[in-house]
Tab-separated table of C-alpha atoms in Angstrom:
chain	number	residue	atom	x	y	z
A	1	UNK	CA	213.119	39.749	252.331
A	2	UNK	CA	210.211	37.559	251.106
A	3	UNK	CA	206.755	38.904	250.643
A	4	UNK	CA	205.822	37.717	254.322
A	5	UNK	CA	208.292	39.571	255.452
A	6	UNK	CA	207.334	43.069	253.606
A	7	UNK	CA	204.012	42.592	254.622
A	8	UNK	CA	204.802	42.424	258.411
A	9	UNK	CA	207.679	45.028	258.344
A	10	UNK	CA	205.108	47.540	256.196
A	11	UNK	CA	201.955	46.830	257.608
A	12	UNK	CA	200.403	46.176	254.570
A	13	UNK	CA	198.466	43.040	253.914
A	14	UNK	CA	199.754	40.632	251.495
A	15	UNK	CA	196.799	40.641	248.975
A	16	UNK	CA	197.117	44.429	249.114
A	17	UNK	CA	200.784	43.991	248.079
A	18	UNK	CA	199.862	41.504	245.352
A	19	UNK	CA	197.214	44.236	244.035
A	20	UNK	CA	199.800	47.086	243.922
A	21	UNK	CA	202.157	44.631	241.877
A	22	UNK	CA	199.547	44.020	239.525
A	23	UNK	CA	198.775	47.392	238.957
A	24	UNK	CA	202.262	48.404	238.787
A	25	UNK	CA	202.317	50.760	241.722
A	26	UNK	CA	204.743	48.638	243.271
A	27	UNK	CA	208.049	47.232	241.268
A	28	UNK	CA	208.612	43.584	241.034
A	29	UNK	CA	211.067	42.249	243.503
A	30	UNK	CA	214.129	40.270	242.376
A	31	UNK	CA	213.410	36.676	241.202
A	32	UNK	CA	214.822	34.313	243.220
A	33	UNK	CA	213.444	31.153	241.999
A	34	UNK	CA	210.745	30.125	240.023
A	35	UNK	CA	207.769	30.973	242.411
A	36	UNK	CA	209.896	33.035	244.834
A	37	UNK	CA	210.795	36.632	244.842
A	38	UNK	CA	212.932	38.902	246.815
A	39	UNK	CA	211.988	42.436	247.906
A	40	UNK	CA	214.390	45.382	249.693
A	41	UNK	CA	214.203	48.803	251.218
A	42	UNK	CA	213.035	50.063	248.142
A	43	UNK	CA	209.983	48.221	248.134
A	44	UNK	CA	209.328	49.342	251.809
A	45	UNK	CA	209.848	52.838	250.461
A	46	UNK	CA	207.609	52.589	247.795
A	47	UNK	CA	204.666	51.144	250.032
A	48	UNK	CA	205.146	53.834	252.627
A	49	UNK	CA	204.817	55.982	249.604
A	50	UNK	CA	201.335	54.525	248.245
A	51	UNK	CA	200.082	54.588	251.675
A	52	UNK	CA	200.703	58.220	252.003
A	53	UNK	CA	199.374	58.952	248.607
A	54	UNK	CA	196.269	56.930	249.685
A	55	UNK	CA	195.540	57.836	253.241
A	56	UNK	CA	196.610	61.189	253.662
A	57	UNK	CA	196.759	62.317	250.256
A	58	UNK	CA	193.327	60.795	249.434
A	59	UNK	CA	194.304	60.387	246.025
A	60	UNK	CA	192.308	58.222	243.463
A	61	UNK	CA	194.451	54.954	242.098
A	62	UNK	CA	194.436	56.738	238.688
A	63	UNK	CA	196.519	59.675	240.097
A	64	UNK	CA	198.744	57.494	242.221
A	65	UNK	CA	199.526	55.681	239.017
A	66	UNK	CA	200.668	58.915	237.490
A	67	UNK	CA	202.799	60.010	240.360
A	68	UNK	CA	204.337	56.457	240.859
A	69	UNK	CA	205.087	56.751	237.000
A	70	UNK	CA	206.883	60.126	237.388
A	71	UNK	CA	208.882	58.926	240.430
A	72	UNK	CA	210.075	55.730	238.580
A	73	UNK	CA	211.060	57.857	235.424
A	74	UNK	CA	214.744	58.608	235.900
A	75	UNK	CA	214.810	61.021	233.050
A	76	UNK	CA	212.696	63.261	234.889
A	77	UNK	CA	214.152	66.068	236.743
A	78	UNK	CA	213.032	66.157	240.721
A	79	UNK	CA	211.561	69.619	240.131
A	80	UNK	CA	208.992	67.975	237.466
A	81	UNK	CA	208.047	64.892	239.844
A	82	UNK	CA	207.250	67.081	242.656
A	83	UNK	CA	205.451	69.270	240.324
A	84	UNK	CA	203.415	66.343	239.163
A	85	UNK	CA	202.375	65.651	242.859
A	86	UNK	CA	201.611	68.978	243.928
A	87	UNK	CA	199.394	69.183	240.971
A	88	UNK	CA	197.824	65.692	241.554
A	89	UNK	CA	196.938	66.941	245.238
A	90	UNK	CA	195.057	70.132	243.681
A	91	UNK	CA	191.477	70.107	242.827
A	92	UNK	CA	190.707	70.576	239.091
A	93	UNK	CA	189.372	73.941	238.399
A	94	UNK	CA	187.949	75.084	235.470
A	95	UNK	CA	188.022	78.560	234.094
A	96	UNK	CA	184.759	80.115	234.110
A	97	UNK	CA	184.393	82.738	230.920
A	98	UNK	CA	183.432	86.134	231.818
A	99	UNK	CA	184.821	89.309	233.134
A	100	UNK	CA	184.843	88.422	236.837
A	101	UNK	CA	187.255	85.720	236.233
A	102	UNK	CA	189.549	87.392	233.920
A	103	UNK	CA	189.669	90.348	236.735
A	104	UNK	CA	190.184	87.740	239.383
A	105	UNK	CA	192.793	85.932	237.607
A	106	UNK	CA	194.892	89.468	236.466
A	107	UNK	CA	194.793	89.888	240.323
A	108	UNK	CA	196.336	86.569	241.087
A	109	UNK	CA	198.899	86.668	238.175
A	110	UNK	CA	200.065	89.972	239.392
A	111	UNK	CA	200.175	88.896	243.089
A	112	UNK	CA	202.304	86.215	242.398
A	113	UNK	CA	204.597	88.563	239.995
A	114	UNK	CA	204.793	91.066	242.691
A	115	UNK	CA	206.029	88.230	245.040
A	116	UNK	CA	208.422	87.013	242.545
A	117	UNK	CA	207.340	83.769	243.012
A	118	UNK	CA	208.385	80.868	240.549
A	119	UNK	CA	204.893	79.300	239.807
A	120	UNK	CA	204.366	78.128	236.511
A	121	UNK	CA	201.831	80.019	234.297
A	122	UNK	CA	199.878	76.707	233.709
A	123	UNK	CA	199.720	75.583	237.566
A	124	UNK	CA	196.333	74.378	238.741
A	125	UNK	CA	196.954	76.330	241.670
A	126	UNK	CA	196.457	79.415	239.919
A	127	UNK	CA	193.116	78.630	238.515
A	128	UNK	CA	192.253	77.409	242.303
A	129	UNK	CA	193.246	80.851	243.750
A	130	UNK	CA	191.547	82.712	240.944
A	131	UNK	CA	187.932	80.634	241.634
A	132	UNK	CA	188.272	81.700	245.422
A	133	UNK	CA	189.264	85.478	244.738
A	134	UNK	CA	186.244	85.727	241.722
A	135	UNK	CA	183.962	84.303	244.660
A	136	UNK	CA	185.207	86.804	247.056
A	137	UNK	CA	184.960	89.797	244.428
A	138	UNK	CA	181.412	88.741	243.766
A	139	UNK	CA	180.578	88.829	247.515
A	140	UNK	CA	182.007	92.326	247.601
A	141	UNK	CA	185.055	91.312	250.171
A	142	UNK	CA	188.140	93.147	250.024
A	143	UNK	CA	190.388	90.762	248.874
A	144	UNK	CA	193.875	91.821	250.515
A	145	UNK	CA	196.032	88.359	250.235
A	146	UNK	CA	199.528	89.853	250.728
A	147	UNK	CA	199.357	88.767	254.449
A	148	UNK	CA	198.424	85.542	253.295
A	149	UNK	CA	201.019	85.151	250.562
A	150	UNK	CA	203.532	86.222	253.160
A	151	UNK	CA	202.816	83.718	255.669
A	152	UNK	CA	202.460	80.988	253.132
A	153	UNK	CA	206.013	81.819	251.840
A	154	UNK	CA	207.832	81.688	255.401
A	155	UNK	CA	206.144	78.533	256.250
A	156	UNK	CA	207.293	77.032	253.133
A	157	UNK	CA	210.555	78.057	253.101
A	158	UNK	CA	211.130	77.886	257.007
A	159	UNK	CA	209.485	74.626	257.724
A	160	UNK	CA	207.616	72.659	255.016
A	161	UNK	CA	210.554	72.547	252.722
A	162	UNK	CA	213.017	71.496	255.259
A	163	UNK	CA	211.508	68.207	255.677
A	164	UNK	CA	212.061	67.458	252.113
A	165	UNK	CA	215.545	65.691	251.173
A	166	UNK	CA	215.757	66.940	247.424
A	167	UNK	CA	218.939	65.021	247.051
A	168	UNK	CA	217.662	61.636	248.587
A	169	UNK	CA	215.573	59.173	247.193
A	170	UNK	CA	212.678	60.277	245.717
A	171	UNK	CA	210.107	58.134	246.900
A	172	UNK	CA	210.979	59.623	250.554
A	173	UNK	CA	211.320	63.428	248.880
A	174	UNK	CA	207.686	62.511	247.269
A	175	UNK	CA	206.206	61.013	250.529
A	176	UNK	CA	207.398	64.111	252.722
A	177	UNK	CA	206.101	66.505	250.264
A	178	UNK	CA	202.752	64.862	250.217
A	179	UNK	CA	202.600	64.250	254.279
A	180	UNK	CA	203.961	68.151	254.501
A	181	UNK	CA	201.458	69.720	252.079
A	182	UNK	CA	198.238	67.652	253.408
A	183	UNK	CA	198.766	67.627	257.361
A	184	UNK	CA	200.402	70.811	257.814
A	185	UNK	CA	197.420	72.244	255.782
A	186	UNK	CA	195.294	70.480	258.079
A	187	UNK	CA	196.838	71.774	261.139
A	188	UNK	CA	196.635	74.920	260.086
A	189	UNK	CA	193.014	74.983	259.161
A	190	UNK	CA	192.448	73.798	262.727
A	191	UNK	CA	195.017	76.460	264.217
A	192	UNK	CA	193.143	79.385	262.288
A	193	UNK	CA	189.876	78.453	263.426
A	194	UNK	CA	191.210	78.332	267.088
A	195	UNK	CA	192.759	81.802	266.862
A	196	UNK	CA	189.467	82.949	265.514
A	197	UNK	CA	187.737	81.699	268.385
A	198	UNK	CA	190.428	83.282	270.991
A	199	UNK	CA	190.532	86.460	268.982
A	200	UNK	CA	186.798	86.921	268.842
A	201	UNK	CA	186.489	86.168	272.630
A	202	UNK	CA	189.350	89.113	273.195
A	203	UNK	CA	187.170	91.438	271.366
A	204	UNK	CA	184.112	90.486	272.978
A	205	UNK	CA	185.391	90.420	276.512
A	206	UNK	CA	188.647	92.577	276.423
A	207	UNK	CA	188.625	92.787	280.236
A	208	UNK	CA	189.279	89.263	280.577
B	1	UNK	CA	158.762	95.185	250.318
B	2	UNK	CA	156.866	92.200	248.607
B	3	UNK	CA	158.012	88.622	248.009
B	4	UNK	CA	158.580	89.403	244.188
B	5	UNK	CA	160.915	92.331	245.250
B	6	UNK	CA	162.639	90.379	247.774
B	7	UNK	CA	163.421	87.779	245.331
B	8	UNK	CA	164.586	90.029	242.471
B	9	UNK	CA	167.049	91.793	245.108
B	10	UNK	CA	168.489	89.157	246.626
B	11	UNK	CA	168.861	87.054	243.428
B	12	UNK	CA	166.891	83.924	245.256
B	13	UNK	CA	163.962	82.360	243.702
B	14	UNK	CA	160.370	82.654	245.055
B	15	UNK	CA	160.029	78.883	245.708
B	16	UNK	CA	163.652	78.822	247.299
B	17	UNK	CA	162.498	81.835	249.632
B	18	UNK	CA	159.066	79.997	250.503
B	19	UNK	CA	161.087	76.771	251.117
B	20	UNK	CA	163.376	78.774	253.659
B	21	UNK	CA	160.108	80.492	255.241
B	22	UNK	CA	158.426	76.961	255.449
B	23	UNK	CA	161.830	75.321	257.168
B	24	UNK	CA	161.887	78.337	259.519
B	25	UNK	CA	165.289	79.544	258.177
B	26	UNK	CA	163.621	82.790	257.191
B	27	UNK	CA	161.659	84.519	259.524
B	28	UNK	CA	157.945	85.454	258.611
B	29	UNK	CA	157.416	88.839	256.939
B	30	UNK	CA	155.058	91.437	258.531
B	31	UNK	CA	151.156	90.556	257.574
B	32	UNK	CA	149.971	93.364	255.601
B	33	UNK	CA	146.771	91.452	254.263
B	34	UNK	CA	145.517	88.194	254.205
B	35	UNK	CA	147.454	87.039	251.397
B	36	UNK	CA	150.295	89.518	251.422
B	37	UNK	CA	153.390	89.951	253.741
B	38	UNK	CA	155.971	92.281	254.117
B	39	UNK	CA	159.887	92.274	253.799
B	40	UNK	CA	162.465	94.082	254.819
B	41	UNK	CA	166.491	94.795	255.277
B	42	UNK	CA	166.600	91.798	257.796
B	43	UNK	CA	165.262	89.214	255.487
B	44	UNK	CA	167.667	90.309	252.649
B	45	UNK	CA	170.483	90.311	255.367
B	46	UNK	CA	169.194	86.841	256.389
B	47	UNK	CA	168.958	85.363	252.979
B	48	UNK	CA	172.587	86.522	252.251
B	49	UNK	CA	173.598	84.526	255.495
B	50	UNK	CA	171.575	81.602	254.394
B	51	UNK	CA	173.283	81.565	250.838
B	52	UNK	CA	176.691	81.897	252.318
B	53	UNK	CA	175.973	78.941	254.676
B	54	UNK	CA	174.805	76.708	252.086
B	55	UNK	CA	177.464	77.795	249.027
B	56	UNK	CA	180.441	79.073	250.832
B	57	UNK	CA	180.090	77.009	254.201
B	58	UNK	CA	178.684	73.955	252.356
B	59	UNK	CA	176.680	73.141	255.656
B	60	UNK	CA	173.642	70.804	255.516
B	61	UNK	CA	170.340	71.904	256.319
B	62	UNK	CA	170.327	70.488	259.656
B	63	UNK	CA	173.305	72.650	260.774
B	64	UNK	CA	172.103	75.950	259.221
B	65	UNK	CA	168.966	75.446	261.338
B	66	UNK	CA	171.330	75.323	264.394
B	67	UNK	CA	173.140	78.543	263.113
B	68	UNK	CA	170.062	80.498	262.494
B	69	UNK	CA	168.682	79.605	265.601
B	70	UNK	CA	171.485	80.703	267.432
B	71	UNK	CA	171.320	84.133	265.552
B	72	UNK	CA	167.795	84.423	266.201
B	73	UNK	CA	168.132	83.813	270.124
B	74	UNK	CA	168.600	87.404	271.446
B	75	UNK	CA	169.354	85.989	275.159
B	76	UNK	CA	172.913	84.554	273.547
B	77	UNK	CA	175.689	86.614	273.702
B	78	UNK	CA	177.418	87.045	270.358
B	79	UNK	CA	180.150	84.922	271.456
B	80	UNK	CA	178.518	82.037	271.579
B	81	UNK	CA	176.886	82.547	268.449
B	82	UNK	CA	180.140	82.835	266.572
B	83	UNK	CA	181.433	79.858	268.823
B	84	UNK	CA	178.176	77.749	267.304
B	85	UNK	CA	179.039	78.629	263.741
B	86	UNK	CA	182.650	77.837	264.230
B	87	UNK	CA	181.752	74.649	265.231
B	88	UNK	CA	179.240	73.901	262.652
B	89	UNK	CA	181.952	74.379	260.395
B	90	UNK	CA	184.305	72.016	262.157
B	91	UNK	CA	184.238	68.609	261.139
B	92	UNK	CA	183.059	65.882	263.890
B	93	UNK	CA	186.229	64.267	265.240
B	94	UNK	CA	185.991	61.330	267.359
B	95	UNK	CA	188.706	60.783	270.044
B	96	UNK	CA	190.443	57.416	269.238
B	97	UNK	CA	191.276	55.270	272.302
B	98	UNK	CA	194.741	54.950	273.440
B	99	UNK	CA	198.057	56.112	274.421
B	100	UNK	CA	198.683	57.920	270.781
B	101	UNK	CA	195.828	59.827	271.174
B	102	UNK	CA	196.616	61.002	274.549
B	103	UNK	CA	200.129	61.999	273.785
B	104	UNK	CA	198.883	64.290	270.988
B	105	UNK	CA	196.166	65.567	272.851
B	106	UNK	CA	198.286	66.575	275.488
B	107	UNK	CA	200.589	68.270	273.065
B	108	UNK	CA	197.855	70.077	271.599
B	109	UNK	CA	196.401	71.269	274.880
B	110	UNK	CA	199.923	72.469	275.984
B	111	UNK	CA	200.488	74.235	272.944
B	112	UNK	CA	197.108	76.353	273.292
B	113	UNK	CA	198.455	77.120	276.844
B	114	UNK	CA	201.673	78.219	276.002
B	115	UNK	CA	199.990	80.562	273.418
B	116	UNK	CA	197.774	81.867	275.897
B	117	UNK	CA	194.970	81.479	273.638
B	118	UNK	CA	191.236	81.457	274.783
B	119	UNK	CA	189.730	78.187	273.538
B	120	UNK	CA	187.240	76.285	275.078
B	121	UNK	CA	188.141	72.737	276.633
B	122	UNK	CA	185.433	71.175	274.426
B	123	UNK	CA	185.869	73.056	271.160
B	124	UNK	CA	186.036	70.659	268.563
B	125	UNK	CA	189.243	72.056	267.024
B	126	UNK	CA	191.121	70.549	269.961
B	127	UNK	CA	189.727	66.968	268.912
B	128	UNK	CA	190.435	67.912	265.168
B	129	UNK	CA	194.117	68.892	265.614
B	130	UNK	CA	194.476	66.131	267.657
B	131	UNK	CA	193.664	63.850	265.090
B	132	UNK	CA	195.948	65.341	262.664
B	133	UNK	CA	199.295	65.562	265.364
B	134	UNK	CA	198.523	62.020	266.376
B	135	UNK	CA	198.652	60.673	262.698
B	136	UNK	CA	201.956	62.945	262.237
B	137	UNK	CA	203.339	61.407	265.419
B	138	UNK	CA	202.443	57.813	263.940
B	139	UNK	CA	204.611	58.430	260.620
B	140	UNK	CA	207.409	59.737	262.888
B	141	UNK	CA	207.077	63.407	261.485
B	142	UNK	CA	208.419	65.860	263.794
B	143	UNK	CA	205.565	68.347	264.944
B	144	UNK	CA	206.406	71.791	265.430
B	145	UNK	CA	203.147	73.799	265.220
B	146	UNK	CA	204.428	76.822	266.832
B	147	UNK	CA	205.090	78.707	263.621
B	148	UNK	CA	201.756	77.874	262.682
B	149	UNK	CA	200.095	78.760	265.582
B	150	UNK	CA	201.657	82.285	265.260
B	151	UNK	CA	200.976	82.595	261.363
B	152	UNK	CA	197.063	81.636	262.519
B	153	UNK	CA	197.256	84.220	265.195
B	154	UNK	CA	198.720	86.952	263.299
B	155	UNK	CA	196.330	86.934	260.170
B	156	UNK	CA	193.271	86.122	262.724
B	157	UNK	CA	194.208	89.162	264.705
B	158	UNK	CA	195.481	91.542	261.856
B	159	UNK	CA	192.987	90.862	258.986
B	160	UNK	CA	190.278	88.403	259.237
B	161	UNK	CA	188.482	89.376	262.550
B	162	UNK	CA	189.013	92.999	261.213
B	163	UNK	CA	186.187	92.209	258.561
B	164	UNK	CA	183.750	90.829	261.413
B	165	UNK	CA	181.748	93.821	262.947
B	166	UNK	CA	181.038	92.447	266.465
B	167	UNK	CA	178.537	95.065	267.289
B	168	UNK	CA	176.437	95.203	264.104
B	169	UNK	CA	173.867	92.960	263.122
B	170	UNK	CA	174.339	89.267	264.063
B	171	UNK	CA	173.443	88.136	260.465
B	172	UNK	CA	176.265	90.049	259.270
B	173	UNK	CA	178.875	89.494	261.762
B	174	UNK	CA	178.259	85.892	261.209
B	175	UNK	CA	177.978	85.922	257.511
B	176	UNK	CA	181.568	87.868	257.432
B	177	UNK	CA	182.976	85.150	259.919
B	178	UNK	CA	181.946	82.317	257.627
B	179	UNK	CA	182.857	84.040	254.309
B	180	UNK	CA	186.333	84.946	256.470
B	181	UNK	CA	187.061	81.177	257.536
B	182	UNK	CA	186.062	79.242	254.224
B	183	UNK	CA	187.242	81.776	251.802
B	184	UNK	CA	190.503	82.713	253.349
B	185	UNK	CA	190.786	79.422	254.263
B	186	UNK	CA	191.078	78.176	250.691
B	187	UNK	CA	192.689	80.962	249.585
B	188	UNK	CA	195.569	80.228	252.050
B	189	UNK	CA	195.975	76.561	251.059
B	190	UNK	CA	196.322	77.382	247.236
B	191	UNK	CA	199.119	80.076	248.351
B	192	UNK	CA	200.687	77.693	250.176
B	193	UNK	CA	200.933	75.019	247.510
B	194	UNK	CA	202.128	77.978	245.085
B	195	UNK	CA	205.017	78.812	247.718
B	196	UNK	CA	205.798	75.204	247.689
B	197	UNK	CA	206.246	75.188	244.076
B	198	UNK	CA	208.357	78.245	244.002
B	199	UNK	CA	210.619	77.110	247.143
B	200	UNK	CA	211.250	73.742	245.553
B	201	UNK	CA	212.333	75.424	242.273
B	202	UNK	CA	214.692	77.560	244.009
B	203	UNK	CA	216.339	75.093	246.051
B	204	UNK	CA	216.726	72.702	243.013
B	205	UNK	CA	217.830	75.562	240.774
B	206	UNK	CA	219.486	77.818	243.097
B	207	UNK	CA	221.029	79.907	240.106
B	208	UNK	CA	218.061	80.785	238.164
């Protein structure tokens, strides 16, 4: 298809498509003539992925370039591509020197071990969870994360990973992972606060 | 205790305490002499609450004032105070006119009905969840939120609400609610992404 058709079908404006081509986020079309290129399904899929990374993942263009480079690198195993995406979606957390941090990190590592989870030692999610656990410990909160870990594992295994087609096109798998991670995360957070409202109403007015 | 002792015990600097007094976030101490005031446990508890709202809840001072006013208003039932706090922690979401929004909102309302949850019709969490559901529907995602709602209810009832002493001092109940909502939310989000990593590793390398 021509660029005008690619734009109409994808809903992405032509100047935006040209920008993605210049930045290398979108691969070039087949050269049909000196001034004419042809685009196909792979361009549509890539545009969907880019929009998902920007609008839903809210990733900066530099991170999107890394993700797209990983998606386009045929030599990378799919697991590594998904890892790069997960890590791009995680906030960068710097370890804070001190005993508090070490104790929290030890608690996080032990939790993951006990769960038998396959999570890299250098995964940024470990540092992210360590930061929250360190804060909870300093505040004197009793940090029992096991019920949360069990719920996370159940939802990941039974719902979220079911939406990712690991053997299909990488663009589609990565898009599903981004949408699932971000949107189900937002939905769950709103549901948790609703459950709080409902549960506190029940405790304060047990008769109703 | 004197202000210097209040500062040392709470870890909050004297100029900051004076700022909270001027802004009405912290209640005045007992007037012991023309230039001397006495502070007690209630001031320590209030300072802890203010720091939790700022540092963990990341609420702007205007929202903190609303929360503190609700905490201090003895005529308000505890449920209403907790509702005001929950609502201050929720992002403000404007309904988007259109059929998409209406369909998503109907889905959210039906879900809450089916669950038998006690959530106000005007709760901002309903609009928040509607926004996410509308986006999921536009993206063609199959939106089955029941497993998320069940997990949220279980965690709220069995873990999070257990940390809130509904019959104790309001400052303490509100603080526990803020810390629980924000910190367990962050912890769960990191755990979900770890579970994704682990689960996708398992699906891609079933032999390992």
